[in-house]
mmCIF file of N, CA and C in Angstrom:
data_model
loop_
_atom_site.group_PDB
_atom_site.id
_atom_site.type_symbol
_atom_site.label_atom_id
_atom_site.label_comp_id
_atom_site.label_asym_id
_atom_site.label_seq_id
_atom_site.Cartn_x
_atom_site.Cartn_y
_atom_site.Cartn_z
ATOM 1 N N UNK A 6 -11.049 -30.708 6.314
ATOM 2 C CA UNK A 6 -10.003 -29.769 6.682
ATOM 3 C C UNK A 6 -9.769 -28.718 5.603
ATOM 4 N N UNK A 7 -10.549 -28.640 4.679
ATOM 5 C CA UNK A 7 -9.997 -27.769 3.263
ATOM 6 C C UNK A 7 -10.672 -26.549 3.608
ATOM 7 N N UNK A 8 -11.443 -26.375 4.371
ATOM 8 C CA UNK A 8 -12.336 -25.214 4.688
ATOM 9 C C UNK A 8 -11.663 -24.244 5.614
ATOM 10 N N UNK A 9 -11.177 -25.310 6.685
ATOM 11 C CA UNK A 9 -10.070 -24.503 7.627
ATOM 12 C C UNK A 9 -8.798 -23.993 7.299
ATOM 13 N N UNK A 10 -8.422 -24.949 6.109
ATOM 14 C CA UNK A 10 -7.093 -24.379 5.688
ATOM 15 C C UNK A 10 -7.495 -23.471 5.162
ATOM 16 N N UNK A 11 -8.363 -23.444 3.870
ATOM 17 C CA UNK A 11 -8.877 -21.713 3.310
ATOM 18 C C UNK A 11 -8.781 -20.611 3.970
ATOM 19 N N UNK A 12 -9.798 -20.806 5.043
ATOM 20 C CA UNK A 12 -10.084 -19.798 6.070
ATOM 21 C C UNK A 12 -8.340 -19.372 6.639
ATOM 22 N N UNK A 13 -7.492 -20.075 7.541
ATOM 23 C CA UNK A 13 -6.147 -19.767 7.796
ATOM 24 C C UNK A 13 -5.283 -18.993 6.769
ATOM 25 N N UNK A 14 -5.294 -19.229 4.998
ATOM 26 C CA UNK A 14 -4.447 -19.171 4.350
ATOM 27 C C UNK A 14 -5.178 -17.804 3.943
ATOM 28 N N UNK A 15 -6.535 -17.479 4.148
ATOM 29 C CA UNK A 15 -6.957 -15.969 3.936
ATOM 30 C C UNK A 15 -6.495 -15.074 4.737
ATOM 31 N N UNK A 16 -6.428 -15.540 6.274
ATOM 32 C CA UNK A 16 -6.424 -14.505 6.875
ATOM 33 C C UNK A 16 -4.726 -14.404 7.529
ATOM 34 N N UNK A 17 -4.069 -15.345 6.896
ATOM 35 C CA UNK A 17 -2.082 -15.078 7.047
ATOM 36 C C UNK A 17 -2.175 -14.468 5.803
ATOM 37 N N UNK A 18 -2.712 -13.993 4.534
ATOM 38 C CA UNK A 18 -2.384 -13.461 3.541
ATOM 39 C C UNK A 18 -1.865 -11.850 4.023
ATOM 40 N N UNK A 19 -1.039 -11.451 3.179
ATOM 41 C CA UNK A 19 -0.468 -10.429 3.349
ATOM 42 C C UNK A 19 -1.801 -9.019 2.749
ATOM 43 N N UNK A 20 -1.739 -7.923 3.815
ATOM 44 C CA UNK A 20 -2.317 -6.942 3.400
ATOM 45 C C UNK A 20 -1.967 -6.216 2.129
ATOM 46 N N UNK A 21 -3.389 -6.255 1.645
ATOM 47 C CA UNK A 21 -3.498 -5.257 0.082
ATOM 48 C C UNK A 21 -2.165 -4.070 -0.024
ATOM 49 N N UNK A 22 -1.476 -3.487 -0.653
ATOM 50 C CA UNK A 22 -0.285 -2.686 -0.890
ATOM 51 C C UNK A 22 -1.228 -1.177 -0.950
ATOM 52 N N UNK A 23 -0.783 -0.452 -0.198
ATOM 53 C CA UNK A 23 -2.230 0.997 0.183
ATOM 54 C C UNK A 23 -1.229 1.734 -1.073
ATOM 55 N N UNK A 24 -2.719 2.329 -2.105
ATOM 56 C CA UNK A 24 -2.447 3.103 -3.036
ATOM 57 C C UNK A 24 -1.287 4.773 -2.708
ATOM 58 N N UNK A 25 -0.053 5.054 -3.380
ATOM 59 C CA UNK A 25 -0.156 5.953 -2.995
ATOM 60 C C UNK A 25 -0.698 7.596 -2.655
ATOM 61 N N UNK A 26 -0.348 8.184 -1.724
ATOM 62 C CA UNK A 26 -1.302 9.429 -1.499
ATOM 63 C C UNK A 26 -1.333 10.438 -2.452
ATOM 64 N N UNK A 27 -2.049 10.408 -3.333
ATOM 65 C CA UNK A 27 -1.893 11.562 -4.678
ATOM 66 C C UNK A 27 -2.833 12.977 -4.065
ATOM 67 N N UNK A 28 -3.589 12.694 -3.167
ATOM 68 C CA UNK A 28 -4.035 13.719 -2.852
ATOM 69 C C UNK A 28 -5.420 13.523 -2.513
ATOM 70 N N UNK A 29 -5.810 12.483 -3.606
ATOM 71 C CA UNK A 29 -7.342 12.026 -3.784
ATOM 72 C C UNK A 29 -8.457 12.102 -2.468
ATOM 73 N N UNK A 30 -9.672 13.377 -2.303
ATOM 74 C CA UNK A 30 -10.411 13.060 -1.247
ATOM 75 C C UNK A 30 -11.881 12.410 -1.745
ATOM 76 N N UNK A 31 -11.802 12.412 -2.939
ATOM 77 C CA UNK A 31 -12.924 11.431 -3.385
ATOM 78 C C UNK A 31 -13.217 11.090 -5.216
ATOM 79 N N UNK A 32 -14.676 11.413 -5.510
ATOM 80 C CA UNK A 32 -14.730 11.012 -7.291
ATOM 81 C C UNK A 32 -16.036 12.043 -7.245
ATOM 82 N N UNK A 33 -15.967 12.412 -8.416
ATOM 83 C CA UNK A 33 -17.644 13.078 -8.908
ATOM 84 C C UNK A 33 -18.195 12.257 -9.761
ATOM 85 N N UNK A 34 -19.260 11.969 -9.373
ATOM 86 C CA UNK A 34 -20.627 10.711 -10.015
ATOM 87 C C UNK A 34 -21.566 11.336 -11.032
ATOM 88 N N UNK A 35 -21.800 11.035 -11.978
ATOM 89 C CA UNK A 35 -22.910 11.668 -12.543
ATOM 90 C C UNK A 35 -24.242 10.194 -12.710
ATOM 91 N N UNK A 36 -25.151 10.808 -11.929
ATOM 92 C CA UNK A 36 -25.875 9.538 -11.972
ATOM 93 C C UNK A 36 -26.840 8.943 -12.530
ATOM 94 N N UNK A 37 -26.719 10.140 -14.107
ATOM 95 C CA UNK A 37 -27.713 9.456 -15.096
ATOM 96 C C UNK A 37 -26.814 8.119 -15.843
ATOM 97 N N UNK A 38 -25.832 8.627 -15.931
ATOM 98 C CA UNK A 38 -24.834 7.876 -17.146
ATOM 99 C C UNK A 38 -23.675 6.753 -16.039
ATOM 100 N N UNK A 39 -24.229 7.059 -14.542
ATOM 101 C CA UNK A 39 -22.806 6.061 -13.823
ATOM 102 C C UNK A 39 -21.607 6.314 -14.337
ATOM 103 N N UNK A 40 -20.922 7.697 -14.800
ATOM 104 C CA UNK A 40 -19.704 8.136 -14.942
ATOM 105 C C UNK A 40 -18.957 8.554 -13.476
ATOM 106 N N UNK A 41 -17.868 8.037 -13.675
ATOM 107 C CA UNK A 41 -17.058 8.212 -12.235
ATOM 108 C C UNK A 41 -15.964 8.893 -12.728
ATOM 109 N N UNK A 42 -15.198 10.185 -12.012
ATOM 110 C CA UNK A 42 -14.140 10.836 -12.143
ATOM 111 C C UNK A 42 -13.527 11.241 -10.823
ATOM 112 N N UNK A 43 -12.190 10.695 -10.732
ATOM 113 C CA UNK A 43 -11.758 11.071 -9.143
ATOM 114 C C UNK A 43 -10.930 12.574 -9.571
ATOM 115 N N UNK A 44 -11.274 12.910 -8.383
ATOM 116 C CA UNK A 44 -11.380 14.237 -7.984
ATOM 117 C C UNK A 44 -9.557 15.020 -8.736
ATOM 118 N N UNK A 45 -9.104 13.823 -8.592
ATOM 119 C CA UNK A 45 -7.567 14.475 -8.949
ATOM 120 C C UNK A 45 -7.407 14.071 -10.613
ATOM 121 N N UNK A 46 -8.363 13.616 -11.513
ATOM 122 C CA UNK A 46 -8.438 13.448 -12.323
ATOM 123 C C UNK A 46 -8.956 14.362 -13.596
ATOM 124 N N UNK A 47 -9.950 15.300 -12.393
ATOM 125 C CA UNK A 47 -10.794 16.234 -13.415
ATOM 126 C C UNK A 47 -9.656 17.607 -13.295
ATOM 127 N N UNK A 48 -10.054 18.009 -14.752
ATOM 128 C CA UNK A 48 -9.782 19.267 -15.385
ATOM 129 C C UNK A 48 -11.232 20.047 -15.597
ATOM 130 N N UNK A 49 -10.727 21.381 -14.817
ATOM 131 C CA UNK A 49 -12.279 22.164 -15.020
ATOM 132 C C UNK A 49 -13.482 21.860 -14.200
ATOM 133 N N UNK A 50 -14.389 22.064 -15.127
ATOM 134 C CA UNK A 50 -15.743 21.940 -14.049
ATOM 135 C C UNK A 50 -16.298 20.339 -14.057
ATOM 136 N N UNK A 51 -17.012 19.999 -13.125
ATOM 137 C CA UNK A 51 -17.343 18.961 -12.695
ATOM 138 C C UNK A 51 -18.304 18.468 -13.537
ATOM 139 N N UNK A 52 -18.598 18.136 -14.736
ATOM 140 C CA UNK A 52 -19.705 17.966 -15.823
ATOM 141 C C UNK A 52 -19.395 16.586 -16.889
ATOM 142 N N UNK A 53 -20.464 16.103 -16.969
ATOM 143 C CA UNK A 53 -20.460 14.503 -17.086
ATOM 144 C C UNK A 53 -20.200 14.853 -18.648
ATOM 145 N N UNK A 54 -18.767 14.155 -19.215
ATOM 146 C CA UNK A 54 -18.272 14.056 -20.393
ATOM 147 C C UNK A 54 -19.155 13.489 -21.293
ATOM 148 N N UNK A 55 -20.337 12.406 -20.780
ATOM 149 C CA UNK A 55 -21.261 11.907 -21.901
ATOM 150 C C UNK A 55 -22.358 12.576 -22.288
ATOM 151 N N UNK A 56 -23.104 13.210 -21.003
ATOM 152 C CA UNK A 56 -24.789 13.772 -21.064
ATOM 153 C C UNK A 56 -24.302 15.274 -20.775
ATOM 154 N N UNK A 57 -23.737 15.730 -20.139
ATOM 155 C CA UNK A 57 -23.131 17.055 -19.995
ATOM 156 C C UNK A 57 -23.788 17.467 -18.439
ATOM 157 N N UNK A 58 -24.449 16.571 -17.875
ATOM 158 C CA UNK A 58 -25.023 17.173 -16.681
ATOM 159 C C UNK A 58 -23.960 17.167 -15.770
ATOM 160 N N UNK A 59 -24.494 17.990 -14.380
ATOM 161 C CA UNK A 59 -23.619 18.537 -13.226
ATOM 162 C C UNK A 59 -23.393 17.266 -12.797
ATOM 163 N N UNK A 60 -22.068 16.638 -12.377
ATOM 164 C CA UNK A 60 -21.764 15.188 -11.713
ATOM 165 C C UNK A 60 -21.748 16.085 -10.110
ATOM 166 N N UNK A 61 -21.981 15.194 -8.568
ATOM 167 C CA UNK A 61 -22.065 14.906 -7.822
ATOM 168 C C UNK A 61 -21.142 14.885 -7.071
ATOM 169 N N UNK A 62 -19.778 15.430 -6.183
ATOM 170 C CA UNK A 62 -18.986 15.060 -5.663
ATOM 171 C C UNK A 62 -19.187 14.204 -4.320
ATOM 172 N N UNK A 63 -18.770 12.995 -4.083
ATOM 173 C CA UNK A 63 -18.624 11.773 -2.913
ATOM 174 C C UNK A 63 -17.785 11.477 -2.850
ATOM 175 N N UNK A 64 -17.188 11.843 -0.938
ATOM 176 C CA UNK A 64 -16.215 11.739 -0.410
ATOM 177 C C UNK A 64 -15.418 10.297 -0.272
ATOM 178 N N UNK A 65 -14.419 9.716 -0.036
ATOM 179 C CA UNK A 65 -13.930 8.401 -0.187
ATOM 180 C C UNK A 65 -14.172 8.260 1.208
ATOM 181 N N UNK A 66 -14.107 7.387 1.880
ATOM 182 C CA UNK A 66 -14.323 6.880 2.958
ATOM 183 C C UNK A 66 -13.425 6.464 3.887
ATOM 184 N N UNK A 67 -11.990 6.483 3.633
ATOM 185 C CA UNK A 67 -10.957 6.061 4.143
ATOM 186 C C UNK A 67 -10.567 5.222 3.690
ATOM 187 N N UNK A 68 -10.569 5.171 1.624
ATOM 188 C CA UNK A 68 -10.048 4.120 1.067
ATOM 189 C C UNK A 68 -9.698 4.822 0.499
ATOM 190 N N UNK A 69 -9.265 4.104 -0.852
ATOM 191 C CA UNK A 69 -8.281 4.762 -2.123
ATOM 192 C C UNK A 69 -9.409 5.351 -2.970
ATOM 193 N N UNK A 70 -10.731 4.756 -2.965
ATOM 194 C CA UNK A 70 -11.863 5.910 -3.521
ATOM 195 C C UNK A 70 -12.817 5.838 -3.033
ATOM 196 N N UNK A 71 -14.049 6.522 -3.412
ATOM 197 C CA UNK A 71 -15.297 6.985 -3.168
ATOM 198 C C UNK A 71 -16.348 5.577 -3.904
ATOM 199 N N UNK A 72 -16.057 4.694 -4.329
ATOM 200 C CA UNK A 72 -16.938 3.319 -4.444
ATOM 201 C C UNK A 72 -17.476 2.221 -3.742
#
C-alpha cells in the first residue's frame, strides 16, 4: 500500500505557487558558455558576459522561463 499512498499524497498535493508576472517572455542563451539571462534581467545588448559572443533569445513556453 506505500506505493498507492505516494501516488494519492502526490497528486492531493497542492499546486506549485505561479511566479509573479514581471513581464518575463523568455531568457537569452549563449551556447558556448551555457549562460542564461532572462530577458527582464538584461541591461543593453544581448552578449554573453563570459566569451562576449551574441547570446540567443528563447521564448518561455508558458512557464516562468525558457528552460
Amino acid at each position: 500500500m506505500g506505493l498507492i499512498d505516494s501516488v494519492k499524497t502526490a497528486l492531493s498535493s497542492p499546486a506549485p505557487k505561479e511566479r509573479p508576472d514581471d513581464g518575463s517572455t523568455g531568457a537569452y542563451w549563449c551556447d558556448d558558455c551555457a549562460v542564461r539571462i532572462r530577458d527582464v534581467d538584461l541591461e543593453g545588448e544581448p552578449v554573453c558576459p563570459d566569451c562576449g559572443s551574441e547570446m540567443r533569445f528563447e521564448r518561455a513556453t508558458g512557464r516562468d522561463c525558457a528552460c
